[in-house]
Structures are given as C-alpha cells and as structure tokens.
PDB file of C-alpha atoms and ligand atoms in Angstrom:
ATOM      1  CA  UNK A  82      55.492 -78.075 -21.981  1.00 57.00           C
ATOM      2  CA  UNK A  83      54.471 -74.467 -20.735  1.00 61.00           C
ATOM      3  CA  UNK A  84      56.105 -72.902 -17.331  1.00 79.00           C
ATOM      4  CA  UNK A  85      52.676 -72.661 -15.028  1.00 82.00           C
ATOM      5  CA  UNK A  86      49.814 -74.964 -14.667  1.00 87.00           C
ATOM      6  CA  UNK A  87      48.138 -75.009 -17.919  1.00 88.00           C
ATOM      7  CA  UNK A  88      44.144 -75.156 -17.060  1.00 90.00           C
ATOM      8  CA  UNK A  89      42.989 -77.474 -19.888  1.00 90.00           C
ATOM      9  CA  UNK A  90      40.203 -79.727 -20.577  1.00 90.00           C
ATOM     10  CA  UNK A  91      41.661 -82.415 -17.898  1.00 91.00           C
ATOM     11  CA  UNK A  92      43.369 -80.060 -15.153  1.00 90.00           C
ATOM     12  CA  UNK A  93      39.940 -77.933 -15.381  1.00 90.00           C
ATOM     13  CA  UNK A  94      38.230 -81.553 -14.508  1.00 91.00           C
ATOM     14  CA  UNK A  95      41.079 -82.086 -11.624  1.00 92.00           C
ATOM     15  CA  UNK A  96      40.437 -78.117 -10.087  1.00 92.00           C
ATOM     16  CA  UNK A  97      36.707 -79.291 -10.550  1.00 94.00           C
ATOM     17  CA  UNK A  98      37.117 -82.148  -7.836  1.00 94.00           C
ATOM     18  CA  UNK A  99      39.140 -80.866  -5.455  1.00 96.00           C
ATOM     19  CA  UNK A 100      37.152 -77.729  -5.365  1.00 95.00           C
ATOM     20  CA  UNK A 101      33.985 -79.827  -4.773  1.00 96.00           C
ATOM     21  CA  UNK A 102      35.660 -81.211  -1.346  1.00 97.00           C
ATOM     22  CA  UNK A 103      34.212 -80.156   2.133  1.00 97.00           C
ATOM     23  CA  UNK A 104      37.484 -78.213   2.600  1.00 97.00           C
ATOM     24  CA  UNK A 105      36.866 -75.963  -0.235  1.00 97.00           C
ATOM     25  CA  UNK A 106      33.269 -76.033   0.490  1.00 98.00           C
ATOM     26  CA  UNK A 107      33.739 -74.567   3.622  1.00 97.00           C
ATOM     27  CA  UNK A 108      36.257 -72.283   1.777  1.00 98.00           C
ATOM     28  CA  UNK A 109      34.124 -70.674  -0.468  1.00 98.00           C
ATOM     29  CA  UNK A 110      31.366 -70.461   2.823  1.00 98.00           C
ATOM     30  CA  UNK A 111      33.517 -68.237   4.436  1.00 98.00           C
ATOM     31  CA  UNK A 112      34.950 -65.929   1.596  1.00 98.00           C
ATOM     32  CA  UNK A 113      30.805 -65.498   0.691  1.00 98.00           C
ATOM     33  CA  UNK A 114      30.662 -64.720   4.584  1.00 98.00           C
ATOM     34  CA  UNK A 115      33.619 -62.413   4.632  1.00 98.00           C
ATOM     35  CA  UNK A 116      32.033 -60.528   1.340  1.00 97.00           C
ATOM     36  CA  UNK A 117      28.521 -59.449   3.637  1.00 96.00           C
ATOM     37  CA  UNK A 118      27.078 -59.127   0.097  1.00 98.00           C
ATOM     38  CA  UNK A 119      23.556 -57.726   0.232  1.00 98.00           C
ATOM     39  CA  UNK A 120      20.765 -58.785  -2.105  1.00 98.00           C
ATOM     40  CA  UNK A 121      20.717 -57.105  -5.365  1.00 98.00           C
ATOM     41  CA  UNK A 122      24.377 -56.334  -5.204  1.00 98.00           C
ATOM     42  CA  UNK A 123      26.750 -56.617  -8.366  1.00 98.00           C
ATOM     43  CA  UNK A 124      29.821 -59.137  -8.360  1.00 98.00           C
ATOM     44  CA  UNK A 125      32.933 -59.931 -10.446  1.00 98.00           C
ATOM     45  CA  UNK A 126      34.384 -63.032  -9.956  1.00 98.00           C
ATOM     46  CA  UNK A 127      38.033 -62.825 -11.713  1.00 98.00           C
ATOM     47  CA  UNK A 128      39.426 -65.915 -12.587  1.00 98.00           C
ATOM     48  CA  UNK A 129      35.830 -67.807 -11.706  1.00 98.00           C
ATOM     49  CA  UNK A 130      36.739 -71.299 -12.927  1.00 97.00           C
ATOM     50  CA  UNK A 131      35.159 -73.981 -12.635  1.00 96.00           C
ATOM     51  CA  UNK A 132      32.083 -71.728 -11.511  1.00 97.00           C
ATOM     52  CA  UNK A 133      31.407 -73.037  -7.855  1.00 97.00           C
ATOM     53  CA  UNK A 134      32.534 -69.596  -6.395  1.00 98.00           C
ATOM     54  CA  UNK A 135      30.170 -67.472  -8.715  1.00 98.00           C
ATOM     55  CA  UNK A 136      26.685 -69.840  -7.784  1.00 97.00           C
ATOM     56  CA  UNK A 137      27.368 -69.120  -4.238  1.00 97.00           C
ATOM     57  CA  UNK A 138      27.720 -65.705  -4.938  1.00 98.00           C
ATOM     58  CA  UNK A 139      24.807 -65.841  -6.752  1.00 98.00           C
ATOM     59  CA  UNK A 140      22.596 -67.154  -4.264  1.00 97.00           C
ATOM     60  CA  UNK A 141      23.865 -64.595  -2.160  1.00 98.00           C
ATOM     61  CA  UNK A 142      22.868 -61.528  -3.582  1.00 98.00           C
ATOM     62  CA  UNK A 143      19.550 -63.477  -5.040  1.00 98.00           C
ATOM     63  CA  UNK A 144      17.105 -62.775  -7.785  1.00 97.00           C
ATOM     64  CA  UNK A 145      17.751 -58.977  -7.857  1.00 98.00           C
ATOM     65  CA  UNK A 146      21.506 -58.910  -7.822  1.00 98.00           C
ATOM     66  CA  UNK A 147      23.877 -59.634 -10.985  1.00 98.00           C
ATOM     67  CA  UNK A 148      26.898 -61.795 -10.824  1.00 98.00           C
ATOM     68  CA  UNK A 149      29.608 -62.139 -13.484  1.00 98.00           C
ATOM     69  CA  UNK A 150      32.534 -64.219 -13.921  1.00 98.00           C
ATOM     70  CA  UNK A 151      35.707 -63.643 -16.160  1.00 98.00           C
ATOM     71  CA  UNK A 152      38.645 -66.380 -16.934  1.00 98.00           C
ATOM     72  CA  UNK A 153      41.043 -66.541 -19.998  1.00 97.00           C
ATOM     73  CA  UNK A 154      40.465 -70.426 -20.019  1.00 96.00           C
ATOM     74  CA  UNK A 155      37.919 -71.845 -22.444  1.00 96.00           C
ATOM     75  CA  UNK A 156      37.792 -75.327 -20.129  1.00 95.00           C
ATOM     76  CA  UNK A 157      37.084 -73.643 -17.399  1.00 96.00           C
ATOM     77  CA  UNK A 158      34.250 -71.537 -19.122  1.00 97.00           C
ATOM     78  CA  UNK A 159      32.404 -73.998 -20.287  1.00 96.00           C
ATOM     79  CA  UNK A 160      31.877 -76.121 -16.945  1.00 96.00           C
ATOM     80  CA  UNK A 161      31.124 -72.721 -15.136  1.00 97.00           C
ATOM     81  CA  UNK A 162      28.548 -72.563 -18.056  1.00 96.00           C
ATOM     82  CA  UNK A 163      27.315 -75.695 -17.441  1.00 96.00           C
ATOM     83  CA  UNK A 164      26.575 -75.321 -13.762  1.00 95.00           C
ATOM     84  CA  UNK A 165      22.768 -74.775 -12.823  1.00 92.00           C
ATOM     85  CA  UNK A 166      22.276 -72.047 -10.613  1.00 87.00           C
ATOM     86  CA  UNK A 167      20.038 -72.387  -8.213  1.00 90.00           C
ATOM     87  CA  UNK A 168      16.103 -70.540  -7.810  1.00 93.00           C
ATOM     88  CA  UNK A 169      16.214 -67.567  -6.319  1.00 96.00           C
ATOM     89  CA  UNK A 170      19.678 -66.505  -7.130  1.00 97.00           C
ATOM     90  CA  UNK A 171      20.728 -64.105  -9.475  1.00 97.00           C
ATOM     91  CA  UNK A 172      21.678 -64.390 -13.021  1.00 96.00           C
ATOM     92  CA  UNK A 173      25.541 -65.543 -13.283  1.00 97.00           C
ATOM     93  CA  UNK A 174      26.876 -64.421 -16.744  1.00 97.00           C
ATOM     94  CA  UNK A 175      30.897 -66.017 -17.941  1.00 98.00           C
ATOM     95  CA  UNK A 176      33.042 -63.808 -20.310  1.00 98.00           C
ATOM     96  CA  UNK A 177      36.270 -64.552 -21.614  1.00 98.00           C
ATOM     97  CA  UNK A 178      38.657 -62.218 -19.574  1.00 97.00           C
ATOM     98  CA  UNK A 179      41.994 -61.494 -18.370  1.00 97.00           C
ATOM     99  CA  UNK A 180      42.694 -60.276 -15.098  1.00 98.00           C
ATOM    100  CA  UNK A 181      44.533 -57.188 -16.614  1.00 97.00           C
ATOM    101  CA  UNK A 182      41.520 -56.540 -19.203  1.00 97.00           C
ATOM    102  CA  UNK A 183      38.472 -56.974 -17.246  1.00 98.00           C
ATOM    103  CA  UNK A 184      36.048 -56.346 -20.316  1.00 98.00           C
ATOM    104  CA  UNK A 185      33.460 -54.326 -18.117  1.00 98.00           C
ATOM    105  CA  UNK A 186      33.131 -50.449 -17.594  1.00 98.00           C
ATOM    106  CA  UNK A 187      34.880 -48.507 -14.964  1.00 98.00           C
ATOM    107  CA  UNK A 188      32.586 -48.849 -11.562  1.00 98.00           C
ATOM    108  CA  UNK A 189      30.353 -51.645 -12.748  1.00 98.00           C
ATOM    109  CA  UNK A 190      30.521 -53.492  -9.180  1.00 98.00           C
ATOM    110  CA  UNK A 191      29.818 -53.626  -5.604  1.00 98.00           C
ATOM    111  CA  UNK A 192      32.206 -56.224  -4.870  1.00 98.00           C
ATOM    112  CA  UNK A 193      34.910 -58.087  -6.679  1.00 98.00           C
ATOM    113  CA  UNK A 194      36.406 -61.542  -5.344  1.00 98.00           C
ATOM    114  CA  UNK A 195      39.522 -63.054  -6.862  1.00 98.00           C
ATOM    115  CA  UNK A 196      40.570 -66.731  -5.177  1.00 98.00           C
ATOM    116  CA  UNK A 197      42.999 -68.695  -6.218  1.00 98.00           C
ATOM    117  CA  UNK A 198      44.096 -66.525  -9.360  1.00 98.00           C
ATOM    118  CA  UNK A 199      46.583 -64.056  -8.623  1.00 98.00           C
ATOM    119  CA  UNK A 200      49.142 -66.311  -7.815  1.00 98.00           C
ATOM    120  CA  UNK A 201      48.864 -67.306 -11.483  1.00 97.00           C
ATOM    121  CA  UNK A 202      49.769 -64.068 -12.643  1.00 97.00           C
ATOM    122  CA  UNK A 203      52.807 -62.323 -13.158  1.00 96.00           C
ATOM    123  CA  UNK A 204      51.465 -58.358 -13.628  1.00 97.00           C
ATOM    124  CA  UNK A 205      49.718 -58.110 -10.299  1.00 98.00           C
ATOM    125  CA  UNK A 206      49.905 -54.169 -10.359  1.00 98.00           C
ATOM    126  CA  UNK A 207      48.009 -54.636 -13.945  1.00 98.00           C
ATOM    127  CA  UNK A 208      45.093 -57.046 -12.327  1.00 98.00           C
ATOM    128  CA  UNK A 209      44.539 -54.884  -9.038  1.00 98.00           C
ATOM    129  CA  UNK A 210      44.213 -51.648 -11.907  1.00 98.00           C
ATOM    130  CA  UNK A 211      41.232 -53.486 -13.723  1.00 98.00           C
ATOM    131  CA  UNK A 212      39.973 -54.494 -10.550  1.00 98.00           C
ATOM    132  CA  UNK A 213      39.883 -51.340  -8.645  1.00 98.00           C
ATOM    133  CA  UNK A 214      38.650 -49.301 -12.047  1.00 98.00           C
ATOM    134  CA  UNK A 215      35.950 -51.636 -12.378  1.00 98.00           C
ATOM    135  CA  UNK A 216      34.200 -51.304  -8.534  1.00 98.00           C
ATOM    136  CA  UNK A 217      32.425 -48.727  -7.415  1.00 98.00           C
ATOM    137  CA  UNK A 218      34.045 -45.886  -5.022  1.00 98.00           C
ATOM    138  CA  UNK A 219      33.255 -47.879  -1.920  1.00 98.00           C
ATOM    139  CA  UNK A 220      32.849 -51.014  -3.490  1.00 98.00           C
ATOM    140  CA  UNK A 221      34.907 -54.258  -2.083  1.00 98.00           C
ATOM    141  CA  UNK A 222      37.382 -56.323  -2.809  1.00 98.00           C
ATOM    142  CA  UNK A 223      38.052 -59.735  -1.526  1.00 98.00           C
ATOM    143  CA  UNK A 224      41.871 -61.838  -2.537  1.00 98.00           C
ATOM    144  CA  UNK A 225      42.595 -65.267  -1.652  1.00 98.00           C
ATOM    145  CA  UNK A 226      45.551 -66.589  -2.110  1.00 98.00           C
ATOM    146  CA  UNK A 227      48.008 -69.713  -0.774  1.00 98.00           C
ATOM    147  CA  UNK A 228      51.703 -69.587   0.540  1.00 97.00           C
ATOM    148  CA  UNK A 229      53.153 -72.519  -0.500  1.00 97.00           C
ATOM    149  CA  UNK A 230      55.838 -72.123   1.879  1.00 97.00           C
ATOM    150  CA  UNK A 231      53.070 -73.092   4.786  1.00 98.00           C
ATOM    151  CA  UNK A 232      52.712 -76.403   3.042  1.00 98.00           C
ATOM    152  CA  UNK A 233      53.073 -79.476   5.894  1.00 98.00           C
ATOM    153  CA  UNK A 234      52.944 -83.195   4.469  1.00 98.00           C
ATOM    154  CA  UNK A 235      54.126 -86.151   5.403  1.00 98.00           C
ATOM    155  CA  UNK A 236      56.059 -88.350   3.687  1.00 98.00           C
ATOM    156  CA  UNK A 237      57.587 -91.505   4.643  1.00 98.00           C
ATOM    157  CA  UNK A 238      60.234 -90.105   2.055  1.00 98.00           C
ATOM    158  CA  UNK A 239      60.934 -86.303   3.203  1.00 98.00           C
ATOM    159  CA  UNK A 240      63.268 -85.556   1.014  1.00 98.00           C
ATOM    160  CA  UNK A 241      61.739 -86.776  -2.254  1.00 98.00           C
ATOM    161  CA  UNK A 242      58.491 -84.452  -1.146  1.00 98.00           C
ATOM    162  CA  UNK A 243      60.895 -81.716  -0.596  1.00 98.00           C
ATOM    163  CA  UNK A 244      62.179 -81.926  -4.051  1.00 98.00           C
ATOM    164  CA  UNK A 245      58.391 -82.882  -5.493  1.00 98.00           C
ATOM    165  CA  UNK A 246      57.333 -79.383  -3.953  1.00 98.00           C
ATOM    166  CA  UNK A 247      60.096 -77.113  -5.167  1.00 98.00           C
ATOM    167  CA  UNK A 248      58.814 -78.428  -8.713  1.00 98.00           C
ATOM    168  CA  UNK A 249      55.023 -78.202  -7.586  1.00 97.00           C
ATOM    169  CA  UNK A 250      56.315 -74.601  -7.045  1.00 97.00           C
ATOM    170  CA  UNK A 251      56.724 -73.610 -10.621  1.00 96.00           C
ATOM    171  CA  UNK A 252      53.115 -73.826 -11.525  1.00 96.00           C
ATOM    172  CA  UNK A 253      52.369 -70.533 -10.060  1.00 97.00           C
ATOM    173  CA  UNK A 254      53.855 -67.415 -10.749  1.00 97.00           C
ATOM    174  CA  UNK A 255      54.481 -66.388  -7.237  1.00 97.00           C
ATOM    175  CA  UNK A 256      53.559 -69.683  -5.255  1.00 97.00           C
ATOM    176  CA  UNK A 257      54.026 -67.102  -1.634  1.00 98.00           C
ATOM    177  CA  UNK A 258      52.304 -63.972  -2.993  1.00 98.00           C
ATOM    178  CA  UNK A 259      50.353 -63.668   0.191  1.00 98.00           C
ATOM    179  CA  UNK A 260      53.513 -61.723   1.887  1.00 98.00           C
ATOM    180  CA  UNK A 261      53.383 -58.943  -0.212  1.00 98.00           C
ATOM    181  CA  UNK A 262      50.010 -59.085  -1.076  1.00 98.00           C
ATOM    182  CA  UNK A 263      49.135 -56.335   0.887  1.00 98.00           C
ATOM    183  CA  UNK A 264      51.961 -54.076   0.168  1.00 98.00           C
ATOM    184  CA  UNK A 265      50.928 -54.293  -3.505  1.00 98.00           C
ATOM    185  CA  UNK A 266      46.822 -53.831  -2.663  1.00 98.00           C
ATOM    186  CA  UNK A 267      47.478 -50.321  -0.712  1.00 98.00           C
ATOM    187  CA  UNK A 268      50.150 -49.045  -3.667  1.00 98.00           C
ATOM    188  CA  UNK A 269      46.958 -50.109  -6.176  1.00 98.00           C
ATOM    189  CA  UNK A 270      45.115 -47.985  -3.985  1.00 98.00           C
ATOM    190  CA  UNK A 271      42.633 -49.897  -2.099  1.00 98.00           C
ATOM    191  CA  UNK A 272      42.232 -49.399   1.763  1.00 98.00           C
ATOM    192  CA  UNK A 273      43.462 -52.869   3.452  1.00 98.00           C
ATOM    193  CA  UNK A 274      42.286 -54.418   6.077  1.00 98.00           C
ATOM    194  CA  UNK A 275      44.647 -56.794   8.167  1.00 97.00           C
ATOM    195  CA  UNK A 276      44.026 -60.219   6.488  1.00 98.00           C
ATOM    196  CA  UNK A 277      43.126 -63.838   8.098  1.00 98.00           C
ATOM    197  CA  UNK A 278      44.137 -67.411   7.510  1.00 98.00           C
ATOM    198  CA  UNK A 279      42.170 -70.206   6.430  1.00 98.00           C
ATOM    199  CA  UNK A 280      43.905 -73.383   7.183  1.00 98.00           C
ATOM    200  CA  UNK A 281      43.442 -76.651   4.649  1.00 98.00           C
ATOM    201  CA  UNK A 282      44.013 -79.651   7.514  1.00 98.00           C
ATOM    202  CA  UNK A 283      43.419 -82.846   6.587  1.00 98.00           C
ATOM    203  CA  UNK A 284      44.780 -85.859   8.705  1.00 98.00           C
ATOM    204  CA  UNK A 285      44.369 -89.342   7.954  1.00 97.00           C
ATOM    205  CA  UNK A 286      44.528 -90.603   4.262  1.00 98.00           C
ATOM    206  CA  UNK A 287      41.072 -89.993   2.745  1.00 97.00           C
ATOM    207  CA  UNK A 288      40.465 -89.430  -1.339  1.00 97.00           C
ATOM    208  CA  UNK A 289      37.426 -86.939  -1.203  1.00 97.00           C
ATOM    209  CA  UNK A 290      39.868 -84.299   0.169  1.00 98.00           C
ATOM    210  CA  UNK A 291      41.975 -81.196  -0.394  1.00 97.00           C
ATOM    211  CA  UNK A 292      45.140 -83.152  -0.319  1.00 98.00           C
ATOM    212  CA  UNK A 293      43.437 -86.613  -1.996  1.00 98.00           C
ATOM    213  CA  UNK A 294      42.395 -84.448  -4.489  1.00 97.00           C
ATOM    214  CA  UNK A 295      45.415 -82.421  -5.013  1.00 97.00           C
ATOM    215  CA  UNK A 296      47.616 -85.566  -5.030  1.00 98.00           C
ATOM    216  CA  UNK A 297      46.467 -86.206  -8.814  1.00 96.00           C
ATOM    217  CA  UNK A 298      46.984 -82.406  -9.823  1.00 96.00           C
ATOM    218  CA  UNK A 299      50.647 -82.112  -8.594  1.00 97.00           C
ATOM    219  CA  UNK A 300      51.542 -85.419 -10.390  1.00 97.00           C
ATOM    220  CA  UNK A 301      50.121 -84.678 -13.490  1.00 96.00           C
ATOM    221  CA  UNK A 302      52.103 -81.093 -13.337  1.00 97.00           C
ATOM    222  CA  UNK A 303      55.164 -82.673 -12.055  1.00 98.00           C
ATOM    223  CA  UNK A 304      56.307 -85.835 -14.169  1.00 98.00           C
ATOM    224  CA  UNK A 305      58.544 -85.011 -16.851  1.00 97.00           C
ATOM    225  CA  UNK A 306      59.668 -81.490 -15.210  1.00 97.00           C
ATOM    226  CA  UNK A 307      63.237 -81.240 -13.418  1.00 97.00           C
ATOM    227  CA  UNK A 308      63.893 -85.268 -14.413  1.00 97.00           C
ATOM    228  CA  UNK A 309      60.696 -86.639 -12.824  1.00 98.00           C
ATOM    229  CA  UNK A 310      59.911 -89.474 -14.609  1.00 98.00           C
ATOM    230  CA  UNK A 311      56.364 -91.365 -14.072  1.00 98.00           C
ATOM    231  CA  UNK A 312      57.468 -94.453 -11.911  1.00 98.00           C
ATOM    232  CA  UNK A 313      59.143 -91.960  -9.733  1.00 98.00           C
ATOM    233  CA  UNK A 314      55.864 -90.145  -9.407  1.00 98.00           C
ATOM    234  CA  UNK A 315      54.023 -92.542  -9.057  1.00 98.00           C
ATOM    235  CA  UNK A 316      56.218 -94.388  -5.893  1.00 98.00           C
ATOM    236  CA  UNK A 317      55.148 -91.066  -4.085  1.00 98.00           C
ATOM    237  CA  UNK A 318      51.556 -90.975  -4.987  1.00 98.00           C
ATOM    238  CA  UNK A 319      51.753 -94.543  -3.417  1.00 98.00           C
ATOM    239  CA  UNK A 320      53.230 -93.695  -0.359  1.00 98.00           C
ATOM    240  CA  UNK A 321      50.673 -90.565   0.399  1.00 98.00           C
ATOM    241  CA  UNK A 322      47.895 -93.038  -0.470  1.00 98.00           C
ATOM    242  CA  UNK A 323      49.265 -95.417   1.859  1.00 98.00           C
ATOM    243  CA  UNK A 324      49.796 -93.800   5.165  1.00 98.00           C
ATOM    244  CA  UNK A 325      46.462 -94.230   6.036  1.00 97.00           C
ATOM    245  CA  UNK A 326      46.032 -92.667   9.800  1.00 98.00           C
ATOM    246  CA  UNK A 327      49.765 -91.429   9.491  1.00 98.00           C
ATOM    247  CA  UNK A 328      48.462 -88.975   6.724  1.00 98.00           C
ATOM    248  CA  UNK A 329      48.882 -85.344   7.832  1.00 98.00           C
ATOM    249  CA  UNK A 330      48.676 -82.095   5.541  1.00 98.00           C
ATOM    250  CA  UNK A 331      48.119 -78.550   6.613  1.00 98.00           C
ATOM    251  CA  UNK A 332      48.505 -75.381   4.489  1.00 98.00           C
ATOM    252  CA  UNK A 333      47.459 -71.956   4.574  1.00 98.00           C
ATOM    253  CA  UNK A 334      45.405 -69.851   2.127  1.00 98.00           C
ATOM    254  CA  UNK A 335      45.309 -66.147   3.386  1.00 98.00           C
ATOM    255  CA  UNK A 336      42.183 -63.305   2.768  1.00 98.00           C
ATOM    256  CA  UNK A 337      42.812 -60.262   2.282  1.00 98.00           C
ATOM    257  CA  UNK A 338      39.736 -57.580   2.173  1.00 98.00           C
ATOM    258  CA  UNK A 339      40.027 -54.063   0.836  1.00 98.00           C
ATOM    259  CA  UNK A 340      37.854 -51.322   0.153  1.00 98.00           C
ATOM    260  CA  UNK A 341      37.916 -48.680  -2.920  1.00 98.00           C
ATOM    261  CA  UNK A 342      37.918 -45.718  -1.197  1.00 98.00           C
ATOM    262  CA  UNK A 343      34.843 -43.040  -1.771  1.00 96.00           C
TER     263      UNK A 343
HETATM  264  C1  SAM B1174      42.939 -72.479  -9.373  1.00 52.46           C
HETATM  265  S1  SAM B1174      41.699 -71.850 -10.407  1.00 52.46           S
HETATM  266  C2  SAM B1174      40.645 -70.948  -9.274  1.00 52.46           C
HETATM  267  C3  SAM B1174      39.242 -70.810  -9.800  1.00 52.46           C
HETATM  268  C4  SAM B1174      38.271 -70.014  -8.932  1.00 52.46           C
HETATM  269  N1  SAM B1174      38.715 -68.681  -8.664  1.00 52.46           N
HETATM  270  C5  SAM B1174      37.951 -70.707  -7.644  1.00 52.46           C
HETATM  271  O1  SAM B1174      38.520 -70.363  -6.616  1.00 52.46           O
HETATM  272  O2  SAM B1174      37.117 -71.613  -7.674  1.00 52.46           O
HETATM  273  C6  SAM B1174      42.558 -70.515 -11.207  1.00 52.46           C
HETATM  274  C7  SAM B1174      41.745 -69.883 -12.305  1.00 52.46           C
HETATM  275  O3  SAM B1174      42.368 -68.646 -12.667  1.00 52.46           O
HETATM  276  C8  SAM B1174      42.274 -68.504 -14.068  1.00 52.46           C
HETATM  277  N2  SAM B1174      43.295 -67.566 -14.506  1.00 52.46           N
HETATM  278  C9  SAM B1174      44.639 -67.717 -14.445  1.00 52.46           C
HETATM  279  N3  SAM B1174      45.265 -66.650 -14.963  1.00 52.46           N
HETATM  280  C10 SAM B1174      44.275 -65.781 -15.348  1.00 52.46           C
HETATM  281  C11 SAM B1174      44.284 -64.493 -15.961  1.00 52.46           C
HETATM  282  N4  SAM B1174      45.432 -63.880 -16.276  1.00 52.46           N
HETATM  283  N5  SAM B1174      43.093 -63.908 -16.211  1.00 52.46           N
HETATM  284  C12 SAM B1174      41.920 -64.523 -15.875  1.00 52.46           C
HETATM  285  N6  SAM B1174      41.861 -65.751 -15.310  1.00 52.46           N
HETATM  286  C13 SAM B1174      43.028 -66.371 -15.046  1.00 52.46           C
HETATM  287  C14 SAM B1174      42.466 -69.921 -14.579  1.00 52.46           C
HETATM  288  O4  SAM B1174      42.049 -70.079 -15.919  1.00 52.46           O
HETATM  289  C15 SAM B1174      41.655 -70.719 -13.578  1.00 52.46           C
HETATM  290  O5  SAM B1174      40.326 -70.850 -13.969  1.00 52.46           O
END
C-alpha cells in the first residue's frame, strides 16, 4: 500500500464524480473567473486530471488560444483525453508531466493554474521553479489548494471521524499547505497577491455532492491503514449517509494568485 492517494484507474473514476458536482462546478467557475484569461491566451494546467479544469479553460481563451495539461498519472490522462471539448474553444493538448519537470520551454505561457495538486507534492520549491520558468515575464499564476484542518462534519460518532480524518490526512503530502503557501510563492519569486477562500458547504445528506462524493474516496483510502478494517468503515459511511437533514460539512479550499514579474 503506497503513503498518498494513489490516482489509479478507480480513484481517477472517484476524483471524476466528485469533481462533476455543482460544488466543484462552481469551483472551477470561479478559478476561470479569477484567471481573466483573454482569448488567444496560452495555459498550463499542472496536475489537469480528470480534464474538467482544462475544457473550461479552453473555452475561455477560445479558438485562437492554446491550452495544455500535464499529470504523471496515466488514469487520469486518458479520461482528460477522452473529454470532448467544446466548438469554439481552443485546442487542449495532455502530456505526461511532473510538476517539477514541466516538459515545455522556458516562457511558453500566459497563465498557469495548478488546483488541487500541490498538496500532493512534497518538493514544492521544485514545482513553483518549473512553473515560474515556464510563464512568460508577466504571465500568471493561479494555486488552489485545501486546509484540511478547516474540515467541519458531523458525525453522530465524533470521535471515530476525528480518528477517520487524521488517517484521511496521510493522503496528501501537506494536507494544510495553504498556510505557507504564500511564504513559499514570493521565495519562488512570484509577486503574491493576498489570497481568498472558497468554502465547500453542503448541509443535508445528498449523494451528488462534494461530501457524498468524497464519502467513497476517503473510505476507499482509509480501510486497512492505522487498523481500519472494512466493517468499521463502513459503520461510518452509514452514519454520514444517514443523517439526512442533520448532515453538515464545510471546508475551505484557498486561491492564491501571483504574477511573474516583468
Ligand atoms: C485531486 S486531482 C486534481 C486534478 C485537477 N487539477 C482538478 O482540479 O480537476 C490531483 C491531480 O494531481 C496529479 N498529480 C499529483 N502529483 C503530481 C505531480 N508530481 N506531477 C503532476 N501531477 C501530479 C494527480 O495525478 C491528479 O491527477
């Protein structure tokens, strides 16, 4: 069993779903937003996925711009192959990538955008390198990432979610990388603006969202890690199906945007 969340053929399926949600609909709305891309621009997507990111990106910057997406997992390359991007947006093109060996040349972007990803990787100062070498002086760069510290949901069993999180916590590398995000952007070099919050709220037990959705992923991850066994997991996934009204989760993802300077 590896350390972090291992993005295979069936958790690339699970990051699929809950990425298809209104709440990370809405998500990926307001990072495109946030961006102000102009048509024809060029984008990286680092880490792109499952590829929902890079089609709205696409449509974005439309027929004239150029969008390309990098990710080390093969699962997640193929769906983002798979997706159909929509007339009128630009070309989307997937290579097989690390963050810390971004295989374009130095100041081949506009814009890069990186959600979700960082916190998966342990040589941040390495990733922000590639990714400032590879915009344009100028160019932008847009991180999102989650503090799993913000995390609120209840349980009819506190405890046993207390103890389910601190093992949900080892899939990341740094599950509250947002607090020093910033710190580590500026000593990469970029110019930082003051980041916002994007708050996941979902109350009242429903399946198509965030939390429904993520229910499934943090079993999977869990069971068989620090003694979990599968009835145990699965008495919890029955009581956060179960609460029905009483359901309540809330967690933060934070954006940061920084600029290469000229
Ligand atoms: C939670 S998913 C987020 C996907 C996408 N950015 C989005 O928001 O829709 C994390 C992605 O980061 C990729 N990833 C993790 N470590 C990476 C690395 N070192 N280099 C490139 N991609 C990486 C994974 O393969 C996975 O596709």
């Amino acid at each position: 069993m590896t350390a972090m969340l291992e993005f295979d053929v069936e958790a690339a399926r699970q990051v699929e779903a809950v990425y298809l949600t209104a709440d990370v609909v809405q998500q990926r709305r307001e990072v495109v937003r946030l961006l102000a891309l102009a048509a024809g621009e060029a984008v990286l997507d680092i880490g792109s996925g499952p590829g929902l990111l890079a089609t709205d990106l696409a449509r974005a910057v439309g027929s004239t711009g150029r969008v390309c997406g990098i990710d080390v997992s093969d699962s997640m390359l193929a769906l983002a192959r798979g997706r159909a991007v929509l007339a009128g947006s630009a070309p989307v093109e997937y290579r097989h990538g690390g963050v810390d060996a971004v295989p374009y040349p130095d100041g081949s972007f506009d814009a890069a955008v990186s959600t979700q990803v960082l916190e998966y990787v342990a040589d941040i100062r390495a990733a922000l390198a590639e990714a400032l070498r590879v915009l344009r002086p100028g160019g932008r760069m847009l991180v999102l990432d989650t503090d799993w510290s913000s995390i609120v949901w209840h349980s009819t069993d506190p405890e046993r979610m207390r103890r389910i999180l601190l093992t949900w916590e080892q899939h990341l590398a740094d599950p509250f990388l947002p607090r020093t995000l910033g710190r580590q952007l500026r000593r990469a070099g970029f110019d930082v603006a003051p980041p916002q919050v994007l708050t996941l709220l979902n109350v009242g037990y429903e399946a198509a969202t965030y939390s429904g959705q993520l229910i499934p992923i943090v079993a999977r991850f869990v069971t068989g890690r620090d003694g979990w066994t599968a009835a145990d997991v699965d008495g919890w996934v029955e009581d956060l199906q179960t609460l029905g009204p009483d359901s309540f989760f809330s967690l933060n993802r934070y954006v940061f945007c920084a600029t290469k300077p000229q």
